[in-house]
PDB file of N, CA and C in Angstrom:
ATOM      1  N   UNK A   1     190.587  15.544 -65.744  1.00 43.00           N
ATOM      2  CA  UNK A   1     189.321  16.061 -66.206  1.00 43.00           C
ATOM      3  C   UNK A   1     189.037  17.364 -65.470  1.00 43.00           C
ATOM      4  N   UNK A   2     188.546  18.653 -65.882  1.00 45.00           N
ATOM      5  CA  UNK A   2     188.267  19.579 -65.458  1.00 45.00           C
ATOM      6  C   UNK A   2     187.144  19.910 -65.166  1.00 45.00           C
ATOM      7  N   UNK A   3     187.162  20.438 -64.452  1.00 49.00           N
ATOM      8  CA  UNK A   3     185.329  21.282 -63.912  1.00 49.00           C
ATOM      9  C   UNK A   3     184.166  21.707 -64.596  1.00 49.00           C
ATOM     10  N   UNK A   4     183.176  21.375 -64.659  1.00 48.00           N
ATOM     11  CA  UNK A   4     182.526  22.154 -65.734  1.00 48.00           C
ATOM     12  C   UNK A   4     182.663  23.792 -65.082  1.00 48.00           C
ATOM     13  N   UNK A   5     182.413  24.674 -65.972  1.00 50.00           N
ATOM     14  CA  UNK A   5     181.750  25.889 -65.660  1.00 50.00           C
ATOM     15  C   UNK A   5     180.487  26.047 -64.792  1.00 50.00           C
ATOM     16  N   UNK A   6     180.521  26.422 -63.420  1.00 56.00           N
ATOM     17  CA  UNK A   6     179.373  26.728 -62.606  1.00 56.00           C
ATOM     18  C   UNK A   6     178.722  27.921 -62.697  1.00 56.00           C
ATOM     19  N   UNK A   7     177.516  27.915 -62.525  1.00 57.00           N
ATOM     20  CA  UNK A   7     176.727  29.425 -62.700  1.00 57.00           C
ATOM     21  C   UNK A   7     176.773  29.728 -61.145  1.00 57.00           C
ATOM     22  N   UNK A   8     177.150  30.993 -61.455  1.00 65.00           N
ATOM     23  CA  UNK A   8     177.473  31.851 -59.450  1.00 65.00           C
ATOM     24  C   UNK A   8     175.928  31.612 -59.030  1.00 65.00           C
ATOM     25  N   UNK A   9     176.485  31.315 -58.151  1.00 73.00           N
ATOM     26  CA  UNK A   9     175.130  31.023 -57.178  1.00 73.00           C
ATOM     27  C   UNK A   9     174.846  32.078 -56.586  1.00 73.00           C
ATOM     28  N   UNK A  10     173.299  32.447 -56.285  1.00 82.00           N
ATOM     29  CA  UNK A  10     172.475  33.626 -56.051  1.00 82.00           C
ATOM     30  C   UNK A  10     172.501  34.052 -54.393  1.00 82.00           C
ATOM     31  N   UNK A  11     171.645  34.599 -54.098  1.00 86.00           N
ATOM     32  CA  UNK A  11     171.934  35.017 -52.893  1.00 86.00           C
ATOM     33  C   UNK A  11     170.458  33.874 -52.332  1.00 86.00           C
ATOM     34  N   UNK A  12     169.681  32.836 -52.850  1.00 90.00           N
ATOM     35  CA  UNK A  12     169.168  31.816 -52.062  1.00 90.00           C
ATOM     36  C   UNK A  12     170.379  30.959 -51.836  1.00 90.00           C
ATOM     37  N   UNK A  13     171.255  30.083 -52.483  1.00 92.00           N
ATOM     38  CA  UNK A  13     172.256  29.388 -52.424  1.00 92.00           C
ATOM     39  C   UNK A  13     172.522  30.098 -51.226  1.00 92.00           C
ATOM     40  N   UNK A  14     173.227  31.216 -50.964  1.00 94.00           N
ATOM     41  CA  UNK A  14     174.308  31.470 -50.134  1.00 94.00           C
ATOM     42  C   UNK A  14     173.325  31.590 -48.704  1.00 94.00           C
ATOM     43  N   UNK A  15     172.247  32.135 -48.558  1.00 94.00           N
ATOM     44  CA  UNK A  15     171.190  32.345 -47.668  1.00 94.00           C
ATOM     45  C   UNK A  15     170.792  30.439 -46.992  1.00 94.00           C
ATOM     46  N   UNK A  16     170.972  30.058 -47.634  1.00 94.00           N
ATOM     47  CA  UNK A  16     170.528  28.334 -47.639  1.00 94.00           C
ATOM     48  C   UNK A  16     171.834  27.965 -47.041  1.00 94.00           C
ATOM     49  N   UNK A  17     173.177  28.210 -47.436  1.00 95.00           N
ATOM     50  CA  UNK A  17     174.086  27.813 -46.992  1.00 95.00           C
ATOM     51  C   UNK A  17     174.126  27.834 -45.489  1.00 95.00           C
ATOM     52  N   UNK A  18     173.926  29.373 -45.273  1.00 95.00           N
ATOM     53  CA  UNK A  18     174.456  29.999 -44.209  1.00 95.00           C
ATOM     54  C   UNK A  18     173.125  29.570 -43.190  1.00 95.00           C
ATOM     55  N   UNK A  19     172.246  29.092 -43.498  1.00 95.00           N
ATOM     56  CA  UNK A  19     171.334  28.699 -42.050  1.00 95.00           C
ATOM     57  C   UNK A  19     171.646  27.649 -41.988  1.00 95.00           C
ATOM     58  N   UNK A  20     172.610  27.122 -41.712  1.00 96.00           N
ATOM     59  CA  UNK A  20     172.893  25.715 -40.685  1.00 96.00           C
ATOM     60  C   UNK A  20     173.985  26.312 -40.022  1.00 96.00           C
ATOM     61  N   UNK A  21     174.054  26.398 -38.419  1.00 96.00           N
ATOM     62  CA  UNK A  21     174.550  26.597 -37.323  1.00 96.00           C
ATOM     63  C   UNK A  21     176.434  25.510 -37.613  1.00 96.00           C
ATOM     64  N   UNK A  22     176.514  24.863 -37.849  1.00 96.00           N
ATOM     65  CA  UNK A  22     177.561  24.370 -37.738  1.00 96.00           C
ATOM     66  C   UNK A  22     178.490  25.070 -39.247  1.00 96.00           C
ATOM     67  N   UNK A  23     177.739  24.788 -40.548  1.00 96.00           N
ATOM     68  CA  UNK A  23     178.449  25.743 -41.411  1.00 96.00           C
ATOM     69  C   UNK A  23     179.214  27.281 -41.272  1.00 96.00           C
ATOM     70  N   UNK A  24     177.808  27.910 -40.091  1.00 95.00           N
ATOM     71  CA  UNK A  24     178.134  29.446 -39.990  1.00 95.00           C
ATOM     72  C   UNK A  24     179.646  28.775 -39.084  1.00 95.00           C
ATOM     73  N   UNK A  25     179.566  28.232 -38.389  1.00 95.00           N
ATOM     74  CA  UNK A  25     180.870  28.396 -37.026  1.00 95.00           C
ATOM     75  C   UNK A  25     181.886  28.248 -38.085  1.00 95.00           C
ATOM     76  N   UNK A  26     181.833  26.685 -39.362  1.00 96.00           N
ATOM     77  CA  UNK A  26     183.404  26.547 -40.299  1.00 96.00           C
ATOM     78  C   UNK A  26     183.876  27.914 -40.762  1.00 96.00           C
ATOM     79  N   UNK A  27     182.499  28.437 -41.250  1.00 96.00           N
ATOM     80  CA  UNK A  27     182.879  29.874 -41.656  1.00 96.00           C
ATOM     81  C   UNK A  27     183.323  30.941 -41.309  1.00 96.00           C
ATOM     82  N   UNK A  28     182.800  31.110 -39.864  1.00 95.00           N
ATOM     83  CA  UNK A  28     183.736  32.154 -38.992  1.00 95.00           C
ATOM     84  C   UNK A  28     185.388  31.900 -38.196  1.00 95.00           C
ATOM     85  N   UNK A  29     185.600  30.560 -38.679  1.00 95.00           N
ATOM     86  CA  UNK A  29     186.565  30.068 -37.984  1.00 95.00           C
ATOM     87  C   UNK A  29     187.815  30.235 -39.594  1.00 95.00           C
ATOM     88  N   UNK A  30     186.835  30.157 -40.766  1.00 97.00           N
ATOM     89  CA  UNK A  30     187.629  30.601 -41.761  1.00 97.00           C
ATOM     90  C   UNK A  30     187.664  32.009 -42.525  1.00 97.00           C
ATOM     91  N   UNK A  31     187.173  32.324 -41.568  1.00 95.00           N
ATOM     92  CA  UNK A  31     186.671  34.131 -42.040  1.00 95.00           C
ATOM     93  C   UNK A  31     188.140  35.127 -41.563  1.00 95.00           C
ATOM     94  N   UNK A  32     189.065  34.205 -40.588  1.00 95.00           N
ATOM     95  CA  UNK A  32     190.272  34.982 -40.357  1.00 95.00           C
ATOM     96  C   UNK A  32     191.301  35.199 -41.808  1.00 95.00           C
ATOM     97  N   UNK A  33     190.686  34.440 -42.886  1.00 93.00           N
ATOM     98  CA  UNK A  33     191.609  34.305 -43.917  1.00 93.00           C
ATOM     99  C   UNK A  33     192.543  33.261 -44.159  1.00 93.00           C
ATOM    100  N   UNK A  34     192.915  32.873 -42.920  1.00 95.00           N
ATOM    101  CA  UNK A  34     193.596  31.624 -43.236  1.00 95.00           C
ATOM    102  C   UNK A  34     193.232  30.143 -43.872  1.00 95.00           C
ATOM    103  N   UNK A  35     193.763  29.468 -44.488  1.00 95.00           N
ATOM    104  CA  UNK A  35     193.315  27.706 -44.951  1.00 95.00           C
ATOM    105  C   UNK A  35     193.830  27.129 -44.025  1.00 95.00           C
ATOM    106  N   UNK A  36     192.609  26.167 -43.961  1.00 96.00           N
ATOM    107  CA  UNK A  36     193.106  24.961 -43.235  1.00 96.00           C
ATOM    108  C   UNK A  36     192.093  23.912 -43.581  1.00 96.00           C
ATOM    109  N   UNK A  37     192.708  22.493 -43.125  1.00 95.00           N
ATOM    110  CA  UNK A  37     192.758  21.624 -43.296  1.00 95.00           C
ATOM    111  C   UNK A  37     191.362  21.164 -42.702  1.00 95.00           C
ATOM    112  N   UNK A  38     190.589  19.774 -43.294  1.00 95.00           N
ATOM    113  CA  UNK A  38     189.270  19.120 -42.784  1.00 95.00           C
ATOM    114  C   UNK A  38     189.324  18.797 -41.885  1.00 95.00           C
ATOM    115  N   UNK A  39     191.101  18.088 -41.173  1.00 94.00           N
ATOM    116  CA  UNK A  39     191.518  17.908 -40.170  1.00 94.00           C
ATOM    117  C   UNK A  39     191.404  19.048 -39.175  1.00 94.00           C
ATOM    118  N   UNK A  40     191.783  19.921 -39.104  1.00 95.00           N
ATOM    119  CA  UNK A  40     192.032  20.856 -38.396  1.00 95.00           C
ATOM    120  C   UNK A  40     191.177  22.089 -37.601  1.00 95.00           C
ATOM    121  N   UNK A  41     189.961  21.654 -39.145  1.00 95.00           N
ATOM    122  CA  UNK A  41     188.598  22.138 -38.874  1.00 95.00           C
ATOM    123  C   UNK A  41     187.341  21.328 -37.907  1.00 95.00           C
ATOM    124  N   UNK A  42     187.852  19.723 -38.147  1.00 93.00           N
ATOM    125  CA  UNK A  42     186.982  19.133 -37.362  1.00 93.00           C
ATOM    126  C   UNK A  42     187.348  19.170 -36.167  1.00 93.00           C
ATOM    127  N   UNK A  43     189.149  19.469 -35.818  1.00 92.00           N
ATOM    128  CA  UNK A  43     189.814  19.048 -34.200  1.00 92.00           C
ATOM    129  C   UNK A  43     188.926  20.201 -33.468  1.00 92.00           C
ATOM    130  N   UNK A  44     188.283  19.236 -32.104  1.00 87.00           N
ATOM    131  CA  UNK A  44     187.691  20.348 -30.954  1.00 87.00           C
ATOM    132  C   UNK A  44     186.624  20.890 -31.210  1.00 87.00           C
ATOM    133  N   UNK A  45     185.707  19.633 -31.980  1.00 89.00           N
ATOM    134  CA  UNK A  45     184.328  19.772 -32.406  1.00 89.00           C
ATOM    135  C   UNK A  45     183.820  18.463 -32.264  1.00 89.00           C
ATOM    136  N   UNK A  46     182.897  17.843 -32.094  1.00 92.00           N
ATOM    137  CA  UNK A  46     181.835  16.377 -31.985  1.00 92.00           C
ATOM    138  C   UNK A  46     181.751  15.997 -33.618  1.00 92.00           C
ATOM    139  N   UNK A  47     182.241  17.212 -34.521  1.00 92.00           N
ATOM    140  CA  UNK A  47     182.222  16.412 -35.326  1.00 92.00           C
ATOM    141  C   UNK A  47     183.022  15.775 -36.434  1.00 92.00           C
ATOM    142  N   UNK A  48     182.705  14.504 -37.041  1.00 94.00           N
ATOM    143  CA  UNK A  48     183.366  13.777 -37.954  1.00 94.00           C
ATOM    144  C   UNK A  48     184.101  14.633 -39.018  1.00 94.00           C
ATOM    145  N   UNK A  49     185.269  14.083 -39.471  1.00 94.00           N
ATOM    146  CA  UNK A  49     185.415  14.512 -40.790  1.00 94.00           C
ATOM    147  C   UNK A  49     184.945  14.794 -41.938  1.00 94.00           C
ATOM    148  N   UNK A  50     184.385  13.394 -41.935  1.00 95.00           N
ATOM    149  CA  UNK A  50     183.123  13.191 -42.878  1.00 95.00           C
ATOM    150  C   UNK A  50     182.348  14.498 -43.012  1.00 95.00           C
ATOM    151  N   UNK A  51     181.501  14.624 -41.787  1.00 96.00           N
ATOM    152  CA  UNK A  51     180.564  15.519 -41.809  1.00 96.00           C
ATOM    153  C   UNK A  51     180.919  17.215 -42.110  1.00 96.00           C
ATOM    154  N   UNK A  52     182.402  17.044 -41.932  1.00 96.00           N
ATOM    155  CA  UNK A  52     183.075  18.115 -41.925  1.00 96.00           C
ATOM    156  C   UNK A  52     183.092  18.842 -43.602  1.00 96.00           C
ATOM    157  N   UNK A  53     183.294  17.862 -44.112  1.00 96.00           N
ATOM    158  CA  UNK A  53     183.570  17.859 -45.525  1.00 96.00           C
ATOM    159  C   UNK A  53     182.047  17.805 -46.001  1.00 96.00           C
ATOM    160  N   UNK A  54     181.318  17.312 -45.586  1.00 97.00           N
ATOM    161  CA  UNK A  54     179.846  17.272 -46.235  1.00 97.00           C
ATOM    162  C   UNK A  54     179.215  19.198 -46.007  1.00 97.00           C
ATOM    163  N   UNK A  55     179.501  19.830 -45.133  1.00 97.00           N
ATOM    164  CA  UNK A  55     179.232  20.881 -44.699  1.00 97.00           C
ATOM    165  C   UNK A  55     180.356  22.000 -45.515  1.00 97.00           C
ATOM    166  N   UNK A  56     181.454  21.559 -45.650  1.00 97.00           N
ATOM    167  CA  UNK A  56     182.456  21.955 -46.519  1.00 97.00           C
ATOM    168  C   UNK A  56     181.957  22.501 -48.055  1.00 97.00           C
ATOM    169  N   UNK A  57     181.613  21.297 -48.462  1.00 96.00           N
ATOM    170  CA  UNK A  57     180.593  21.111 -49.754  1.00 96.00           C
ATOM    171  C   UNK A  57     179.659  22.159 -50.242  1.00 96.00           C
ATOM    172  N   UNK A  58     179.044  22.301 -49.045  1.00 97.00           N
ATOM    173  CA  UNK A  58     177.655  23.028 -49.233  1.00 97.00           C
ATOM    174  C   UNK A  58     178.306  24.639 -49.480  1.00 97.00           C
ATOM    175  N   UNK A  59     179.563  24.900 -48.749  1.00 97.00           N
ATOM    176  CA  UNK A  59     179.689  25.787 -48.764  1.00 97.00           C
ATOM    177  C   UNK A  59     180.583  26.382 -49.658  1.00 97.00           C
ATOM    178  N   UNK A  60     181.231  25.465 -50.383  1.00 96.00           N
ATOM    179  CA  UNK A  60     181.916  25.769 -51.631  1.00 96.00           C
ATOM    180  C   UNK A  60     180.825  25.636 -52.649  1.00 96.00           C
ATOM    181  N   UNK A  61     179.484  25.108 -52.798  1.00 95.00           N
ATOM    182  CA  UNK A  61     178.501  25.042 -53.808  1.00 95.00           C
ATOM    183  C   UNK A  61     178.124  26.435 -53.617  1.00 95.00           C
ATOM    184  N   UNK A  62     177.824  27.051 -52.686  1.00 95.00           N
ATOM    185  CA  UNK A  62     177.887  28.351 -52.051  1.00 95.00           C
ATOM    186  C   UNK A  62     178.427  29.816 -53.105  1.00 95.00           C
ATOM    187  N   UNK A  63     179.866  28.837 -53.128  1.00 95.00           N
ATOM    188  CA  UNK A  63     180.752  29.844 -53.463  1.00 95.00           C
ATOM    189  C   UNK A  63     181.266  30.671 -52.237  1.00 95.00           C
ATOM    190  N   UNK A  64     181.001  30.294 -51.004  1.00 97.00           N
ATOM    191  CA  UNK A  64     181.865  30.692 -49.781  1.00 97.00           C
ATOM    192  C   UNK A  64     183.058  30.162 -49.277  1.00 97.00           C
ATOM    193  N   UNK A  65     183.026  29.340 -49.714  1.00 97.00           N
ATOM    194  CA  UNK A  65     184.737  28.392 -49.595  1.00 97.00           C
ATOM    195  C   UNK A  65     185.181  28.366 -51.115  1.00 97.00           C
ATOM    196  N   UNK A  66     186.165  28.115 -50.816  1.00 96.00           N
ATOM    197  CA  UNK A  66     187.505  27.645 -51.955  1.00 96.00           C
ATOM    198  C   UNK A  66     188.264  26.126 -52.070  1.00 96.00           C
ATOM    199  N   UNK A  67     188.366  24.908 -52.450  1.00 95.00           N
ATOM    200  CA  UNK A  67     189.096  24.164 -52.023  1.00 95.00           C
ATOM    201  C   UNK A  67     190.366  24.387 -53.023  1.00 95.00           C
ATOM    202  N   UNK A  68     191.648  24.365 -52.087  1.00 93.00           N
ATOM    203  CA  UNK A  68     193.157  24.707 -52.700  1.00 93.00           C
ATOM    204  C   UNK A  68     193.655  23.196 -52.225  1.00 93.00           C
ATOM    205  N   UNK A  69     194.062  22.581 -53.393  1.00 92.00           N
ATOM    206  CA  UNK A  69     195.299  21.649 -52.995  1.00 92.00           C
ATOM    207  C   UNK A  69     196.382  21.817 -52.825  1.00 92.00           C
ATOM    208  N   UNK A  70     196.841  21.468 -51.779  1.00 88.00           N
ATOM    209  CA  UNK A  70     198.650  21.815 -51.597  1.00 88.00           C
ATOM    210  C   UNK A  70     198.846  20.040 -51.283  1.00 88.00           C
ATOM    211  N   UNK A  71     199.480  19.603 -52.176  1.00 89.00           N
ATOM    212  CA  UNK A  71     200.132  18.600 -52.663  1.00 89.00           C
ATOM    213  C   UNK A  71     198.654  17.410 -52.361  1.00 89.00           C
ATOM    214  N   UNK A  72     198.815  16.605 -51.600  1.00 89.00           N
ATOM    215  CA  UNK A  72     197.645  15.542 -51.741  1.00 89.00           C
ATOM    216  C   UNK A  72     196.477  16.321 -50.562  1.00 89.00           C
ATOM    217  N   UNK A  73     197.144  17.548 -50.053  1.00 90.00           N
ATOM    218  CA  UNK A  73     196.037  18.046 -48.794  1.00 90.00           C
ATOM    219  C   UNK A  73     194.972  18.616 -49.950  1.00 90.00           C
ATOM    220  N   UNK A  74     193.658  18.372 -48.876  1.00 91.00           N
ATOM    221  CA  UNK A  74     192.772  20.003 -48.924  1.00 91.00           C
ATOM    222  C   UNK A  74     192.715  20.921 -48.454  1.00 91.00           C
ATOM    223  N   UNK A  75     192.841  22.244 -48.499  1.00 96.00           N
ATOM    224  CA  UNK A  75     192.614  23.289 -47.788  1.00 96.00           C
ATOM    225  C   UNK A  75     191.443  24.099 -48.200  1.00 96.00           C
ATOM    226  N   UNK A  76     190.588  24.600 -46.775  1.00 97.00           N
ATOM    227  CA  UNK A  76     189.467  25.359 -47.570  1.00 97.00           C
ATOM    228  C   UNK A  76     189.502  26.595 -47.009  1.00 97.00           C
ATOM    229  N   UNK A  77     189.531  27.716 -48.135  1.00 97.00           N
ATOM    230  CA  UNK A  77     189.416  29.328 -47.296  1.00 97.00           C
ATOM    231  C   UNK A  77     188.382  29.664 -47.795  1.00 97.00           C
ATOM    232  N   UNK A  78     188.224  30.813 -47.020  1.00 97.00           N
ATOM    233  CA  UNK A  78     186.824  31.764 -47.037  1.00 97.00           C
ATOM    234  C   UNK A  78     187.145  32.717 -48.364  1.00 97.00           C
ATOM    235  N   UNK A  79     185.599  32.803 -48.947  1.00 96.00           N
ATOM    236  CA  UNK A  79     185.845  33.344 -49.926  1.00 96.00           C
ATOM    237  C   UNK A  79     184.795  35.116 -49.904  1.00 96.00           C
ATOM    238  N   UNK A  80     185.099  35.969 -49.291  1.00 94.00           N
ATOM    239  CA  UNK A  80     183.878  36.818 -48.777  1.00 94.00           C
ATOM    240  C   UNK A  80     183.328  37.212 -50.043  1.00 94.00           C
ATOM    241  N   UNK A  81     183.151  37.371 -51.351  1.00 94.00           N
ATOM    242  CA  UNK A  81     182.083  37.787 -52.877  1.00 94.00           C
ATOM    243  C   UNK A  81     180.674  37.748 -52.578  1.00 94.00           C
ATOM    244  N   UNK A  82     180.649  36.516 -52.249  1.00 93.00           N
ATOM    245  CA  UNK A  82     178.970  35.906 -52.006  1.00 93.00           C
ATOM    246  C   UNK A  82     178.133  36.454 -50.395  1.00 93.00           C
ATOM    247  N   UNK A  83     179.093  36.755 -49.648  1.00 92.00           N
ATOM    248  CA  UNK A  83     178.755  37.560 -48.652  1.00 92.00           C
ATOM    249  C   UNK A  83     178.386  39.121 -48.522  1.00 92.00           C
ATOM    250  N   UNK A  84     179.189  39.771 -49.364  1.00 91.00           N
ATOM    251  CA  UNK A  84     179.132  41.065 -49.820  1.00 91.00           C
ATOM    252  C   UNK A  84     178.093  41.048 -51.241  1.00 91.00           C
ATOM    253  N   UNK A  85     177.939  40.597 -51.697  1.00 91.00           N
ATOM    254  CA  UNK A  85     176.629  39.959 -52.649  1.00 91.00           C
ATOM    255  C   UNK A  85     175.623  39.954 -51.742  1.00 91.00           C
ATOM    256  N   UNK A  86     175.148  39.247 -51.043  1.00 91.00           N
ATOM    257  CA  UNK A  86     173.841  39.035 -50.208  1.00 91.00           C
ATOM    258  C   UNK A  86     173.525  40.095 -49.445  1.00 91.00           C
ATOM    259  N   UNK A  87     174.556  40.418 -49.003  1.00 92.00           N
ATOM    260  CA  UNK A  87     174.045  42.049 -47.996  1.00 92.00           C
ATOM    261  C   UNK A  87     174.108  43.180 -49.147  1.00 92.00           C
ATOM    262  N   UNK A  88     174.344  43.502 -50.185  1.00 92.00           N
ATOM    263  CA  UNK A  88     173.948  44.323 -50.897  1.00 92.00           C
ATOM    264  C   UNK A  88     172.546  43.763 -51.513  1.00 92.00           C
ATOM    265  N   UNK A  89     171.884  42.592 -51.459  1.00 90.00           N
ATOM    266  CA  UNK A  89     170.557  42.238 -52.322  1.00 90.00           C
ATOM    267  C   UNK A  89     169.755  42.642 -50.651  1.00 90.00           C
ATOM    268  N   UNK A  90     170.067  42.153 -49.441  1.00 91.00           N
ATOM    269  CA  UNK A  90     169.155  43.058 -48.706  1.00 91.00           C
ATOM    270  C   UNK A  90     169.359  44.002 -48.323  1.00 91.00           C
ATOM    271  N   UNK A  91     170.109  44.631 -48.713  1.00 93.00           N
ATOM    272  CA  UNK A  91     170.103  46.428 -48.663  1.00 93.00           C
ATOM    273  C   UNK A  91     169.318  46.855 -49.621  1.00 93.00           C
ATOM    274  N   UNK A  92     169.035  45.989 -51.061  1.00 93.00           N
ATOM    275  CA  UNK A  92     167.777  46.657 -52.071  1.00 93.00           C
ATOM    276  C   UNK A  92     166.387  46.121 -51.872  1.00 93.00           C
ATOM    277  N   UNK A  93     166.542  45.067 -50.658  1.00 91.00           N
ATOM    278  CA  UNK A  93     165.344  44.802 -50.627  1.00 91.00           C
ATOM    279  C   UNK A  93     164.686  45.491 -49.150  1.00 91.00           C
ATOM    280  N   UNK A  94     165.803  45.916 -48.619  1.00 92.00           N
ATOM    281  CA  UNK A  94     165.052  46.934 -47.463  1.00 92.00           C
ATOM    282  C   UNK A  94     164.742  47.986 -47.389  1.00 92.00           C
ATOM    283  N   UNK A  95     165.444  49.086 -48.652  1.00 94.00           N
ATOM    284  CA  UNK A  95     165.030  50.236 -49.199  1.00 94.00           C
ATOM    285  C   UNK A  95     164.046  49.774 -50.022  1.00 94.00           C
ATOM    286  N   UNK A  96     163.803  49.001 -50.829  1.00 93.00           N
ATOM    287  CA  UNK A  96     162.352  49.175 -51.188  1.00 93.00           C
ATOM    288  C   UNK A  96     160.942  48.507 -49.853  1.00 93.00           C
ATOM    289  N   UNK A  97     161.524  48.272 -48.817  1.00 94.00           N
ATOM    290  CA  UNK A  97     160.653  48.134 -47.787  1.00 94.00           C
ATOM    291  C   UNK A  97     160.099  49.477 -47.315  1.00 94.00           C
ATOM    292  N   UNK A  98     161.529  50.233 -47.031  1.00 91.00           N
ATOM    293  CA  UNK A  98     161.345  51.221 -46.712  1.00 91.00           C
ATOM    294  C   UNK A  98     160.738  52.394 -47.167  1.00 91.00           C
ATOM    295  N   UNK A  99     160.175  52.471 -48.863  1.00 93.00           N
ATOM    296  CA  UNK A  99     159.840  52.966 -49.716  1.00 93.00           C
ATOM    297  C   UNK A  99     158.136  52.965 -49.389  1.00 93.00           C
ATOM    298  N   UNK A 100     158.081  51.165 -49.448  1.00 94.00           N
ATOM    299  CA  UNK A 100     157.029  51.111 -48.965  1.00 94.00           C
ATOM    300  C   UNK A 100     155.937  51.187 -47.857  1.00 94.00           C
ATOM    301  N   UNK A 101     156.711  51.450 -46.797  1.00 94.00           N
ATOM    302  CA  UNK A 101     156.280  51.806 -45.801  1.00 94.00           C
ATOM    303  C   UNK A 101     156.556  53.113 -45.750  1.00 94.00           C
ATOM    304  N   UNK A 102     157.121  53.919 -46.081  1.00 93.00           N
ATOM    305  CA  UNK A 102     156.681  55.636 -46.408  1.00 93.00           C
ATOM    306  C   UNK A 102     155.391  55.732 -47.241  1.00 93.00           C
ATOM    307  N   UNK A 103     155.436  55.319 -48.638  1.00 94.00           N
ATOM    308  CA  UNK A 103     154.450  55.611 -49.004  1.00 94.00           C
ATOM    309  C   UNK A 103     152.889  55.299 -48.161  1.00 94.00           C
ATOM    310  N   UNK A 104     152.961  54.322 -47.165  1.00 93.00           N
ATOM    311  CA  UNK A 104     151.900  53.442 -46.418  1.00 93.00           C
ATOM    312  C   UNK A 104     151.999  54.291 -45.541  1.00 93.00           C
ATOM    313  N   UNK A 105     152.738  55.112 -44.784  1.00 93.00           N
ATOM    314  CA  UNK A 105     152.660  56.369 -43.725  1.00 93.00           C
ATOM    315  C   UNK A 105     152.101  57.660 -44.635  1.00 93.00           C
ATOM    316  N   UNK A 106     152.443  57.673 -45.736  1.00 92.00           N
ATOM    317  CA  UNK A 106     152.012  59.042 -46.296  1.00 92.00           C
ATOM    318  C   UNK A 106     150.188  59.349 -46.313  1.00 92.00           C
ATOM    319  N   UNK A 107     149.767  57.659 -46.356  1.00 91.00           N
ATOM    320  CA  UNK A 107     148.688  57.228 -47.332  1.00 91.00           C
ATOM    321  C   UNK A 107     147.653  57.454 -46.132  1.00 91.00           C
ATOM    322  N   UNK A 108     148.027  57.084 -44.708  1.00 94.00           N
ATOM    323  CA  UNK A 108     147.439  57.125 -43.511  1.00 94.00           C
ATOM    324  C   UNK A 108     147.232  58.196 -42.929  1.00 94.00           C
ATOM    325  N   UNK A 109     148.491  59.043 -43.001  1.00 92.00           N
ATOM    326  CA  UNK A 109     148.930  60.616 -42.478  1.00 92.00           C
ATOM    327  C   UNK A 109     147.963  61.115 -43.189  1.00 92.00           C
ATOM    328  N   UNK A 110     148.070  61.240 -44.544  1.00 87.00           N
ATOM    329  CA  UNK A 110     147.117  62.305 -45.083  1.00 87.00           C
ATOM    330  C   UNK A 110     146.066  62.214 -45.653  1.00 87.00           C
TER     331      UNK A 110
END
């Protein structure tokens, strides 16, 4: 059975993802590019597999992970789209900050 079609998730999804402290670390630990394993991700952490994969989840709902099967394994890599997505939505939302706070200096100044 195949996947349905997912709608890309926005930059709340990925913003939601990324504030939990243990997700950001899977992520920087998979941000070298390489896959690896739930195993491999949980070794030399307090936490479970389980939990490993529950955090996994969030972040492939994300669209920041990938899960690749290589034969009965999982492997999950970093997927940077949704990262470079979010920092371009606050780069338009800080130039129009910035817009607005010129015009709010202009308005005072003169």
């Amino acid at each position: 059975m195949s996947k349905p079609d997912l709608v890309a998730p926005g930059p709340a999804e990925v913003f939601a993802a990324l504030g939990d402290p243990t997700r950001l670390s899977l992520l920087a630990k998979l941000s070298d590019g390489e896959t690896r394993s739930i195993a491999k991700l949980s070794a030399d952490t307090k936490l479970t597999r389980q939990a490993v994969t529950k955090h996994l989840h969030v972040l492939e709902r994300a669209g920041l992970v990938e899960n690749i099967r290589i034969g009965r394994e999982s492997r999950f890599g970093y997927k940077p789209e949704p990262i470079a997505e979010a920092k371009s939505y606050l780069d338009r939302v800080s130039a129009q900050w910035d817009e607005a706070l010129g015009r709010l200096r202009a308005f005072v100044e003169g």
